mmCIF file of C-alpha atoms and ligand atoms in Angstrom:
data_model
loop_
_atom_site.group_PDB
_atom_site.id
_atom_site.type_symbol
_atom_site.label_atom_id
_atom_site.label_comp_id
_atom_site.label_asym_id
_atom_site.label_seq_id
_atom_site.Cartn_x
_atom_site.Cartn_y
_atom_site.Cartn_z
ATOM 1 C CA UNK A 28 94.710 101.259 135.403
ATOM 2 C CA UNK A 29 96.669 103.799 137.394
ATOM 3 C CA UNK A 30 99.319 103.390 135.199
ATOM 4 C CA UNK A 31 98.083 102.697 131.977
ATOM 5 C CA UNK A 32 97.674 99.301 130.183
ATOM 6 C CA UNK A 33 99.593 96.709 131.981
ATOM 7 C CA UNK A 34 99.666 94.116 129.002
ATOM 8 C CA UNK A 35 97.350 90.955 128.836
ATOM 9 C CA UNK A 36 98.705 88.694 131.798
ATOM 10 C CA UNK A 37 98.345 91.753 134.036
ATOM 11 C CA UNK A 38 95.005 92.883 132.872
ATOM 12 C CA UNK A 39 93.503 89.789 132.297
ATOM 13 C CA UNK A 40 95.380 87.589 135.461
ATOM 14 C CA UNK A 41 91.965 85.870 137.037
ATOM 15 C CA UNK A 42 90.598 84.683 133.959
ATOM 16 C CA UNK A 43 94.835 82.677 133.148
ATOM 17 C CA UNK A 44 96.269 80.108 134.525
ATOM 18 C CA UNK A 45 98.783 82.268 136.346
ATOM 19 C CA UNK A 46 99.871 83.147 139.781
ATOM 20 C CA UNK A 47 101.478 85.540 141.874
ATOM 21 C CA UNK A 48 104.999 83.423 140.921
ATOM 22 C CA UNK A 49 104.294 83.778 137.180
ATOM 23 C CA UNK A 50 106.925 86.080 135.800
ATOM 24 C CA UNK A 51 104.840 88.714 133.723
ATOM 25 C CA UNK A 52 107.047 88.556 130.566
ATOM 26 C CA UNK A 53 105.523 91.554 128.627
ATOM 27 C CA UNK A 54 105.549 94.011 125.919
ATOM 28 C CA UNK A 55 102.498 95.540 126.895
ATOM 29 C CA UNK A 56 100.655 93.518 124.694
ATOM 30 C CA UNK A 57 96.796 93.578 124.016
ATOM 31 C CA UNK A 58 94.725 96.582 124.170
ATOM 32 C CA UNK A 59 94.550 97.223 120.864
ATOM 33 C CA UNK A 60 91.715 99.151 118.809
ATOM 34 C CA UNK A 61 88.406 97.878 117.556
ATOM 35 C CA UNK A 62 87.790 100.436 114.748
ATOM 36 C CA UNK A 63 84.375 101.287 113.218
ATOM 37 C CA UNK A 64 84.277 100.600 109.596
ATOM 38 C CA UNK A 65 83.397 103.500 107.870
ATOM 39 C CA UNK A 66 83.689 103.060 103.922
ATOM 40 C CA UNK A 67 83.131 99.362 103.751
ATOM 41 C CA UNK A 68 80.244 98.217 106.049
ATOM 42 C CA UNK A 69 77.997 99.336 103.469
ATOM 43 C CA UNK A 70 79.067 96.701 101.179
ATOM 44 C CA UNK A 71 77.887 93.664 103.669
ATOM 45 C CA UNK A 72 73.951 94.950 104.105
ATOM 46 C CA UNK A 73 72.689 97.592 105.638
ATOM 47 C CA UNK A 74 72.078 96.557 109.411
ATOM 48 C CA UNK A 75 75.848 95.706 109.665
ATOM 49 C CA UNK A 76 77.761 97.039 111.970
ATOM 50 C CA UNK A 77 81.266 96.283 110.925
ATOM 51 C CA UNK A 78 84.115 96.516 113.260
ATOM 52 C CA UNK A 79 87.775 95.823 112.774
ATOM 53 C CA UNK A 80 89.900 94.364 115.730
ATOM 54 C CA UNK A 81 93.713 96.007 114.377
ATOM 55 C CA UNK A 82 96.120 93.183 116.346
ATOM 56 C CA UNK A 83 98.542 94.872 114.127
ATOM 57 C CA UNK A 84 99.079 97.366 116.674
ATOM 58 C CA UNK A 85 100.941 94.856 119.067
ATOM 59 C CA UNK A 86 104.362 95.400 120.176
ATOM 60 C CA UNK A 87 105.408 92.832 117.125
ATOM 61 C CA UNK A 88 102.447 93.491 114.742
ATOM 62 C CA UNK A 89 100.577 90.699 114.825
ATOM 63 C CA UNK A 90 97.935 88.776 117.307
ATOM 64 C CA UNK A 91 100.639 86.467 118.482
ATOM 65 C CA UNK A 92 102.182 88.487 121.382
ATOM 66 C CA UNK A 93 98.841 87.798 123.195
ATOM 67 C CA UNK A 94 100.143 84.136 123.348
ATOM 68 C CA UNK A 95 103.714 84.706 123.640
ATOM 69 C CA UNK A 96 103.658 86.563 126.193
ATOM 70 C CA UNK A 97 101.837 83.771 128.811
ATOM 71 C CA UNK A 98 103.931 81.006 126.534
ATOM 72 C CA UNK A 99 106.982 82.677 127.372
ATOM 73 C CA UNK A 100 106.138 83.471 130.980
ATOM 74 C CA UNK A 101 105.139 80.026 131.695
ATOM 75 C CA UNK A 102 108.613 78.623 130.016
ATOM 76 C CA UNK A 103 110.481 80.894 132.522
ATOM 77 C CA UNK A 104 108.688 80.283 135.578
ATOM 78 C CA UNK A 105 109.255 76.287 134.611
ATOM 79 C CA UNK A 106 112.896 77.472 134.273
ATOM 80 C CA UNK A 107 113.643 77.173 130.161
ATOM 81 C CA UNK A 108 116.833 77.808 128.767
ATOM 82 C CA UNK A 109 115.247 77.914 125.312
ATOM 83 C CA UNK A 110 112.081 78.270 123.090
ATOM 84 C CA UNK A 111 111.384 76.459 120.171
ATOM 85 C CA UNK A 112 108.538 77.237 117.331
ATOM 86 C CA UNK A 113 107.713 76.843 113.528
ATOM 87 C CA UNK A 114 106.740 79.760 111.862
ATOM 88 C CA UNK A 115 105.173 81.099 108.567
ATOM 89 C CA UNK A 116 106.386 84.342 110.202
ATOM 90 C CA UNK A 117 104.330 86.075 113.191
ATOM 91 C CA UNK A 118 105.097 83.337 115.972
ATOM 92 C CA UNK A 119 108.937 83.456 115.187
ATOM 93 C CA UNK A 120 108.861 87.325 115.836
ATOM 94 C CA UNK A 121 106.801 87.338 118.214
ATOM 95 C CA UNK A 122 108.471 84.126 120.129
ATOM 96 C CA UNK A 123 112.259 85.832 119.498
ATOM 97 C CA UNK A 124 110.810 89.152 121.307
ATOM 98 C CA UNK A 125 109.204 87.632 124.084
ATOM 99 C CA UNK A 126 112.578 85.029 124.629
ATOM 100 C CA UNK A 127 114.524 87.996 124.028
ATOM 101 C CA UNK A 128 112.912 89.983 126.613
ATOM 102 C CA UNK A 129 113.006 86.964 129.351
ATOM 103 C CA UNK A 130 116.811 86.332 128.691
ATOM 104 C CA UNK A 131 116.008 83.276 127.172
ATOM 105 C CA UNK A 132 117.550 81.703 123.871
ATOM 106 C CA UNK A 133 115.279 81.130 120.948
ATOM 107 C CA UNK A 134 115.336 78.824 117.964
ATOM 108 C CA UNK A 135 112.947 79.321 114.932
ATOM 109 C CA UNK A 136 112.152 76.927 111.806
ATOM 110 C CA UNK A 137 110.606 78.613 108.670
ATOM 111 C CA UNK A 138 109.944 77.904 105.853
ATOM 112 C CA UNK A 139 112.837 78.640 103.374
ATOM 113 C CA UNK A 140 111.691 81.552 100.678
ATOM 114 C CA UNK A 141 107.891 81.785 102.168
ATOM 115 C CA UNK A 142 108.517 84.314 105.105
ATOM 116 C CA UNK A 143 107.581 87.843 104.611
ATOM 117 C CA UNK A 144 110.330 89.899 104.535
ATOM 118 C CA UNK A 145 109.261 92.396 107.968
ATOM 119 C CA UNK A 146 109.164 88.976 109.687
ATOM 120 C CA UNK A 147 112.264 87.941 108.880
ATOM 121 C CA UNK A 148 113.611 91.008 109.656
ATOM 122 C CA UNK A 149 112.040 90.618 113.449
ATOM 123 C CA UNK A 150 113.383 86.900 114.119
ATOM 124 C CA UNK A 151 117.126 88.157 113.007
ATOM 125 C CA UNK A 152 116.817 91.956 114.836
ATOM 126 C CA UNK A 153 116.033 90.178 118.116
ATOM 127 C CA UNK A 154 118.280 87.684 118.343
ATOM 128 C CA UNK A 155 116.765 84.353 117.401
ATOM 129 C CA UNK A 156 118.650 81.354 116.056
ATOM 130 C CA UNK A 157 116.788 81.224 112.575
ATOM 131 C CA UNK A 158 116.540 78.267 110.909
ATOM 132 C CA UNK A 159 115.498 78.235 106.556
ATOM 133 C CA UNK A 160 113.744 74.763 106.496
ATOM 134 C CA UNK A 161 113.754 73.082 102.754
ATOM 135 C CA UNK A 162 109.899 72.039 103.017
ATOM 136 C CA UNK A 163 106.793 74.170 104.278
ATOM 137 C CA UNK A 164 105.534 75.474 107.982
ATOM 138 C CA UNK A 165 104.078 71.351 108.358
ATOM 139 C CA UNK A 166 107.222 70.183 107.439
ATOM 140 C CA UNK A 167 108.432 72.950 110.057
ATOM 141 C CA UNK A 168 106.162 71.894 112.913
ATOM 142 C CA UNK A 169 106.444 68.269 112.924
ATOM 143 C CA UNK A 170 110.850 69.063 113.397
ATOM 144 C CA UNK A 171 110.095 71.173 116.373
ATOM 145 C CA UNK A 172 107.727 69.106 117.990
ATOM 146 C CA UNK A 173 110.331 66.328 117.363
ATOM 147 C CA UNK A 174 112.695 68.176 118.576
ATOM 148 C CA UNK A 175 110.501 69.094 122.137
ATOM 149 C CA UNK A 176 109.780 65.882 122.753
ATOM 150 C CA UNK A 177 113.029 64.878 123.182
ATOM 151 C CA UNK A 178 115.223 67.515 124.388
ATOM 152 C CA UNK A 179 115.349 70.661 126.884
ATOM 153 C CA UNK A 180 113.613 73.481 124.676
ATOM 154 C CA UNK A 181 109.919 74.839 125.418
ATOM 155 C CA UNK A 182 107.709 74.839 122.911
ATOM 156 C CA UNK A 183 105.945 77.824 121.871
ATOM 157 C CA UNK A 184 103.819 77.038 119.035
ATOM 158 C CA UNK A 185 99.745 77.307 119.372
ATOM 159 C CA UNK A 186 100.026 73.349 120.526
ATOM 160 C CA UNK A 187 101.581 74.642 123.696
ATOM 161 C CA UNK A 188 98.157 75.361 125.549
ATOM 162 C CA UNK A 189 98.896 78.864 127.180
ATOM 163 C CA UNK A 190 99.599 80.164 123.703
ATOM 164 C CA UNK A 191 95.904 79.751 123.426
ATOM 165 C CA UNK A 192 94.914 81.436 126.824
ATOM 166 C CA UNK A 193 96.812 84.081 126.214
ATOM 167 C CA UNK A 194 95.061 84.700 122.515
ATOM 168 C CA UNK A 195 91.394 84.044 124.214
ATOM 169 C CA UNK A 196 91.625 87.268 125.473
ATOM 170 C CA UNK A 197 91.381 89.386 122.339
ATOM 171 C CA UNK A 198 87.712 88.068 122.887
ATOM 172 C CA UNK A 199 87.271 89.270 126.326
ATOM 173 C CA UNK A 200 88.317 92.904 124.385
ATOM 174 C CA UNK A 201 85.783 92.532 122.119
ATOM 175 C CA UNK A 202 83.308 92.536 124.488
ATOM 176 C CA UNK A 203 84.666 95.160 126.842
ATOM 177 C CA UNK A 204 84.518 97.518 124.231
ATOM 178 C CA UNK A 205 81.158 96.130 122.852
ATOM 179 C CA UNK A 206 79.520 95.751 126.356
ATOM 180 C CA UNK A 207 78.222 92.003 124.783
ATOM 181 C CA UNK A 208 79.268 89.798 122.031
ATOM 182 C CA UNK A 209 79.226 90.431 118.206
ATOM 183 C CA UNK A 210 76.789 88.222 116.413
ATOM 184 C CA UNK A 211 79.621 86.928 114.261
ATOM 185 C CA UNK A 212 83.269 87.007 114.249
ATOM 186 C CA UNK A 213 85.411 86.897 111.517
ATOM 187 C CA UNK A 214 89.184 85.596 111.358
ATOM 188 C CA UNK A 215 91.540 83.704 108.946
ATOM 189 C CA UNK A 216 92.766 80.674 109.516
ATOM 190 C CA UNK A 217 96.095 78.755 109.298
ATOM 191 C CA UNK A 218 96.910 76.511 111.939
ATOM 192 C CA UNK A 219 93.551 77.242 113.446
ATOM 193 C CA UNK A 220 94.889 78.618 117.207
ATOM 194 C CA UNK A 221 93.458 81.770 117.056
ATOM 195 C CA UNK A 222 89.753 80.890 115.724
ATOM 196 C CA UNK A 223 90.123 78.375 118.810
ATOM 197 C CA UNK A 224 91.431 80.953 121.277
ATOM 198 C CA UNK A 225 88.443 83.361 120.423
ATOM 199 C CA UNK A 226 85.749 81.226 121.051
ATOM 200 C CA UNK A 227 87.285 79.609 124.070
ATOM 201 C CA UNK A 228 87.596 83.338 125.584
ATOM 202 C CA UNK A 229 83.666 83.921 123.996
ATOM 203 C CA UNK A 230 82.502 80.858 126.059
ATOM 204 C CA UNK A 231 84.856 81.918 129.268
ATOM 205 C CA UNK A 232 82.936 85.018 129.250
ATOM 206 C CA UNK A 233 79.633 83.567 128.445
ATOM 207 C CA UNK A 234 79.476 81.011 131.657
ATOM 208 C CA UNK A 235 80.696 83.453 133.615
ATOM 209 C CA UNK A 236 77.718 86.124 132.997
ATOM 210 C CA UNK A 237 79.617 88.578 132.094
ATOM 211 C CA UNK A 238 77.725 88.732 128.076
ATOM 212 C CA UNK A 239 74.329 86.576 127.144
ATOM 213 C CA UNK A 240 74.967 85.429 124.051
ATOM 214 C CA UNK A 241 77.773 84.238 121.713
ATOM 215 C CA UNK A 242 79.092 84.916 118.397
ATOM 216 C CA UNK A 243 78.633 82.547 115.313
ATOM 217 C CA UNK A 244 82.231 82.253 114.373
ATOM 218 C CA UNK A 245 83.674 82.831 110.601
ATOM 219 C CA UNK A 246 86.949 81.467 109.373
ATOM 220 C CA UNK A 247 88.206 81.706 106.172
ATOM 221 C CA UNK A 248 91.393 80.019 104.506
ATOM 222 C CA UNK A 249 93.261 80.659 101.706
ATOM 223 C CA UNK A 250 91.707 78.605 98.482
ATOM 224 C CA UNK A 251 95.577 77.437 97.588
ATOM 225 C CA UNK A 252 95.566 76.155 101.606
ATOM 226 C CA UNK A 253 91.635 75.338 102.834
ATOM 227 C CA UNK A 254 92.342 71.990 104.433
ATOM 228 C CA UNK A 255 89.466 72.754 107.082
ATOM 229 C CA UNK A 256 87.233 73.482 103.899
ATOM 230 C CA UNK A 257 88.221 70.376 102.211
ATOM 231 C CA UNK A 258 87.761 68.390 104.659
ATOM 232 C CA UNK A 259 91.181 66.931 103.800
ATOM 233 C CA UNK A 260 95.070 67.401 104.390
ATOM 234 C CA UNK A 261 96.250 69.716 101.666
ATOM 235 C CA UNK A 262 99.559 68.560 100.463
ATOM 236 C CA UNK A 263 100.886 70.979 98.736
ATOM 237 C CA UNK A 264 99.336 74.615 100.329
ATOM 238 C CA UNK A 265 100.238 77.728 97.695
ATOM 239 C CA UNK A 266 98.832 80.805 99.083
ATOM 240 C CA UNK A 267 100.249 84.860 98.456
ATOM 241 C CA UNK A 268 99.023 85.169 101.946
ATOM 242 C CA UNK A 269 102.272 83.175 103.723
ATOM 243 C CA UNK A 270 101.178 83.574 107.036
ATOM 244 C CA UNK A 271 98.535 81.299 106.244
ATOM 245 C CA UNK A 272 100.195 78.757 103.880
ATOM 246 C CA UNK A 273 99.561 75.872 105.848
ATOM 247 C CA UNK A 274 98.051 72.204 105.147
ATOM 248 C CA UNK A 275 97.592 70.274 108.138
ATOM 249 C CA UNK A 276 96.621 72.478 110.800
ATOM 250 C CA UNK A 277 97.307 71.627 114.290
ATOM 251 C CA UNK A 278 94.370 72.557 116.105
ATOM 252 C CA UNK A 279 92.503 71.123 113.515
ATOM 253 C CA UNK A 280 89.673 70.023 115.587
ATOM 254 C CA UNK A 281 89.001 72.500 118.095
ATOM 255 C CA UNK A 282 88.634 74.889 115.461
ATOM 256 C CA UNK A 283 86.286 72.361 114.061
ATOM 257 C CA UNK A 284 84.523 71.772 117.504
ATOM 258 C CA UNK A 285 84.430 75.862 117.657
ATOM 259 C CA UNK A 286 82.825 76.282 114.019
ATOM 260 C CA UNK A 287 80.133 73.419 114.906
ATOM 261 C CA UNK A 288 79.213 74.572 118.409
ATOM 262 C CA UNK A 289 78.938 78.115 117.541
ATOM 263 C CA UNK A 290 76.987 77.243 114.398
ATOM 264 C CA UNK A 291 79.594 79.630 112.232
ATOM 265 C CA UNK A 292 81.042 78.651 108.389
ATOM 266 C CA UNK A 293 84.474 77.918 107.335
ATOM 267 C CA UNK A 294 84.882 79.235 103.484
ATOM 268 C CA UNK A 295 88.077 79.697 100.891
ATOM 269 C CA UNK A 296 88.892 82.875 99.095
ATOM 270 C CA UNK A 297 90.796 83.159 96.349
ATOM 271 C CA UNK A 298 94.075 85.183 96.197
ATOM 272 C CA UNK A 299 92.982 87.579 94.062
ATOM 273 C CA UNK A 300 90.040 87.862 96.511
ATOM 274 C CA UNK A 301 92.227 87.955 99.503
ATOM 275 C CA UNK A 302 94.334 90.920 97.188
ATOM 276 C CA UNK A 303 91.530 92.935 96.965
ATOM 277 C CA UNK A 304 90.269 92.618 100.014
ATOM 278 C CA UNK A 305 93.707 93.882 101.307
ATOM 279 C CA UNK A 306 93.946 96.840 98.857
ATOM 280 C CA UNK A 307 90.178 97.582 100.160
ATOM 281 C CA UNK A 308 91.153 97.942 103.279
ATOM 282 C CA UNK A 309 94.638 100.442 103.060
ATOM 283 C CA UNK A 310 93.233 102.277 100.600
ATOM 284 C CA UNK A 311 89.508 102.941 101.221
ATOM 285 C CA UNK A 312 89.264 102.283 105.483
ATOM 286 C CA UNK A 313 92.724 103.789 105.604
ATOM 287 C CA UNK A 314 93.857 100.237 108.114
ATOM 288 C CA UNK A 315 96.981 98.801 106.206
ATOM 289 C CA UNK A 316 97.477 95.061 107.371
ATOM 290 C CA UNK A 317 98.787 91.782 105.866
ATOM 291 C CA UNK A 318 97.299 89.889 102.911
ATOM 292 C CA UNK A 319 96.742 86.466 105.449
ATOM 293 C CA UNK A 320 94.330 89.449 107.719
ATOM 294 C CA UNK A 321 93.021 90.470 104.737
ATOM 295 C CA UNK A 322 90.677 86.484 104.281
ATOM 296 C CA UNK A 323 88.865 87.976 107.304
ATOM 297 C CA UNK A 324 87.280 91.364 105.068
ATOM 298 C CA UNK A 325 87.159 88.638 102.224
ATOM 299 C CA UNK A 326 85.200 86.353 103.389
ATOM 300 C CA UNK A 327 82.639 88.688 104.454
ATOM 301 C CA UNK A 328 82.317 90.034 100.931
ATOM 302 C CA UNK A 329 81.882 86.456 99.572
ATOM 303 C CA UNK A 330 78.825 85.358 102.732
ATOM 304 C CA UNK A 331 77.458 88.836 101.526
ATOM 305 C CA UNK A 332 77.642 88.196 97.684
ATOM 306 C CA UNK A 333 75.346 85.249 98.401
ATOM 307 C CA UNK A 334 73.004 87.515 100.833
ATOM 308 C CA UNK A 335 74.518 86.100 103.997
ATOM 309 C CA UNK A 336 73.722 89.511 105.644
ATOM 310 C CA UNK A 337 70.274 90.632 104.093
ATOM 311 C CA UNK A 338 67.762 91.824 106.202
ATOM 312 C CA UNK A 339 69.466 91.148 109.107
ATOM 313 C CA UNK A 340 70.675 93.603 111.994
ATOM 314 C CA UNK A 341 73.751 92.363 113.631
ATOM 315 C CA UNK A 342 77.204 93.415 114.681
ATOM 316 C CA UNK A 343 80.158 91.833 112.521
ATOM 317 C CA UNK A 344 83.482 92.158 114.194
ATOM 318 C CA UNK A 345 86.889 91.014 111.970
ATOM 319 C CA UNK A 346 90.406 90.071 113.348
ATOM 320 C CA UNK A 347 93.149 92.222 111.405
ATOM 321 C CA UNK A 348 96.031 89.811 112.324
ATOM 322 C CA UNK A 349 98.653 91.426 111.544
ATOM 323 C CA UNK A 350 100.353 94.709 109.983
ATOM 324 C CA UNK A 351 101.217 95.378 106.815
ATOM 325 C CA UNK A 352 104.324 96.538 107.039
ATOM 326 C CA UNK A 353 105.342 93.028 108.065
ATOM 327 C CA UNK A 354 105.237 92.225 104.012
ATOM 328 C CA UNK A 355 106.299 95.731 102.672
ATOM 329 C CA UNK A 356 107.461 93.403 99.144
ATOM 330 C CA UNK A 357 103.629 92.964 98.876
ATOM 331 C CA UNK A 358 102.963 96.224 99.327
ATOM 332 C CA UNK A 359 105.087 97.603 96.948
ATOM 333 C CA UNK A 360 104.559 94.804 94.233
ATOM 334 C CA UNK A 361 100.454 95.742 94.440
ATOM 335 C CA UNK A 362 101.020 99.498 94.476
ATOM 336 C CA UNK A 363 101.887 101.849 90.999
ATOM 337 C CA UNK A 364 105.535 103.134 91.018
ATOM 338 C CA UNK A 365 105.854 106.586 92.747
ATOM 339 C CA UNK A 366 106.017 109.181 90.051
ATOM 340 C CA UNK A 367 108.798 110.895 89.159
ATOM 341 C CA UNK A 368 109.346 115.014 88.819
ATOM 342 C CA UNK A 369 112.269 117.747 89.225
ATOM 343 C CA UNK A 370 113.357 119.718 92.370
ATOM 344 C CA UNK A 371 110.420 122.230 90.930
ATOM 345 C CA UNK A 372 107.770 124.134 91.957
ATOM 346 C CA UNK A 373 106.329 124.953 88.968
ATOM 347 C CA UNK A 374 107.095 121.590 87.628
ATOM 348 C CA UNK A 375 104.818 119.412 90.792
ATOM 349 C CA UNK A 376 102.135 121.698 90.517
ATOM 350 C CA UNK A 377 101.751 120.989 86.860
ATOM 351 C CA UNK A 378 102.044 117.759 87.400
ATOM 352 C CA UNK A 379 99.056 118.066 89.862
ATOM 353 C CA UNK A 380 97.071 119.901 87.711
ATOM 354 C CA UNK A 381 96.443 122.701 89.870
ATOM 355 C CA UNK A 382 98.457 125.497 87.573
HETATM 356 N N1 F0G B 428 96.984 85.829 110.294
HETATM 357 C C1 F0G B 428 98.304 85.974 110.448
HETATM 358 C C2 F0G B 428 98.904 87.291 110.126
HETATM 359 C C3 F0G B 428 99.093 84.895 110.903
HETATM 360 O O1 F0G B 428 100.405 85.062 111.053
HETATM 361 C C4 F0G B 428 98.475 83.656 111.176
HETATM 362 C C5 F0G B 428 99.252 82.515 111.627
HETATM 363 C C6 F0G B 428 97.086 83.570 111.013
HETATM 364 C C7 F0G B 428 96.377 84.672 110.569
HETATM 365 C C8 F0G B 428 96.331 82.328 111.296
HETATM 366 O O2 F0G B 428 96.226 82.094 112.661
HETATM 367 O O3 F0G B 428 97.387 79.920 112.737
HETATM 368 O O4 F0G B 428 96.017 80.710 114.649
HETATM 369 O O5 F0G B 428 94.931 80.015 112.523
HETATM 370 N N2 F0G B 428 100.516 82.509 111.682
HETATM 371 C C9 F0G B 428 101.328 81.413 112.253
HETATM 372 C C10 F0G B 428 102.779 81.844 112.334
HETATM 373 C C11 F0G B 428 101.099 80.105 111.630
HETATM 374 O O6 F0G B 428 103.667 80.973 112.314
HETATM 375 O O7 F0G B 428 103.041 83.031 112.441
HETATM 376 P P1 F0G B 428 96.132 80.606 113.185
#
């Protein structure tokens, strides 16, 4: 890399569907750290290895520009005018970016009064035509893909397939940096793309030699929104973690498909679980990300609560989806109010005991 990271198309070209007339729509995408957990391995067993994969470094904070950018190269080599997605959030910001970027309108649904404020703040900043939807993200996704079907806009959400190659290769990192594959990976779920995206790029990189074995995979979903757990459509999904307030996922069965063939375990936390697990994280590992990321560090506790991880020696790698700046209402509602003190010396170093 003579000149540095050349974002995931680039990098990653021979293992995408992509050729030499694919426009390389990119941010620069990808790349992003796997971090050593310091503070909170400990608390899974003592042969973990715990490592977290920050996508909130990505040039929209979240996993999704790993998609976008091959979804939105694709639409402009095919010639779109437009993009079209649902979104509880990420995918809007990062699909408004990427459109942005390629000159090329974009259109977002969300859900009215369940999108993150940071978010929202993305789809309007780069230009998007933003759409408040009076139902939920399912609601959401069945207009769009309405709306595809029968007019001239692309569609961008995880159903479009390259959204999916483009998100396989946050696996192929994984191993890069690892030199082989983690015995388990960990990731929330919500529409189930990305759970399907890793262990297509796990398996990509698995027949092809490059590692021997594969990862069991780990999803967890919100308790108020566990379809996949259920084993059932969840009408009415309630979740503090938006990004993953969803009922009927649409890749559904991959993720299923991925779960069974990797032999890994789909589980629900509870909010509070998922709040603590996010608190955990910012203010003991120092990594400050969204509540949805937090399920991943959540679910971990509750396998290793029921001794998931005793006695065994393995390396346990978790997705951080997103930052979390992109909910700074959350962040402030879980935090204490700053203190308050006069423009004086002698008055702050009371305060701080040290006089
Ligand atoms: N974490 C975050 C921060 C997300 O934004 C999402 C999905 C997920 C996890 C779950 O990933 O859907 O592939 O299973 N966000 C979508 C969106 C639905 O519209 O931004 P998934």
């Amino acid at each position: 890399m003579p000149h540095g990271w050349p974002g995931v198309i680039e990098h990653y070209a021979q293992w995408l569907p992509v050729s030499d007339a694919t426009p390389r729509i990119t941010l620069l995408e990808g790349n992003t750290p796997l971090i050593p957990s310091e503070t909170l391995a400990g608390r899974l067993g003592e042969g973990v290895r715990l490592y977290f994969k920050y996508e909130g470094v990505n040039p929209t904070c979240s996993f999704k520009d790993r998609g976008m950018t091959m979804a939105v190269s694709k639409a402009a080599e095919e010639g779109a005018a437009c993009t079209i997605c649902a979104s509880t959030g990420n995918t809007s910001a990062a699909a408004a970016a990427y459109s942005a970027r390629a000159g090329i309108e974009s259109v977002v649904l969300i859900p009215d009064g369940y999108v993150a404020l940071g978010k929202l703040a993305q789809a309007l900043a780069y230009g998007a035509r933003t759409i408040a939807i009076d139902g939920d993200f399912d609601d959401c996704l069945t207009l769009v893909r309405a709306i595809s079907d029968s007019y001239p806009v692309a569609l961008v959400n995880s159903l479009n397939p390259y959204r999916l190659q483009g998100q396989k290769t946050a696996a192929f990192e994984v191993c890069d940096r690892l030199g082989r594959a983690p015995e388990y990976h960990a990731l929330p779920v919500g529409n189930a793309g990305n759970i399907t995206a890793y262990w297509m790029g796990y398996c990509e990189y698995h027949e092809a030699g490059v590692i021997e074995s594969l990862p069991a995979m780990l999803g967890f979903q919100a308790a108020g929104a566990c379809p996949i757990v259920r084993g059932e459509v969840c009408e009415k999904p309630e979740t503090v973690a938006t990004a993953i307030r969803i009922g009927n996922p649409a890749r559904w069965q991959e993720a299923s498909a991925a779960l069974r063939e990797s032999g890994g375990r789909i589980e629900a936390v509870t909010d509070d679980e998922i709040l603590e697990a996010y608190r955990e994280l910012s203010s003991e590992e120092g990594i400050f990300c969204e509540p949805a990321s937090a399920a991943s560090w959540a679910g971990l506790k509750l396998l290793a609560a029921e001794g998931f991880f005793d006695g065994v020696e393995c390396t346990v790698v978790a997705t951080l989806t997103g930052h979390g700046l992109k909910d700074p209402d959350m962040a402030v509602k879980m935090a204490l109010e700053p203190e308050k003190a006069p423009n004086e010396l002698g008055a702050v170093v009371e305060m701080l005991g040290l006089g």
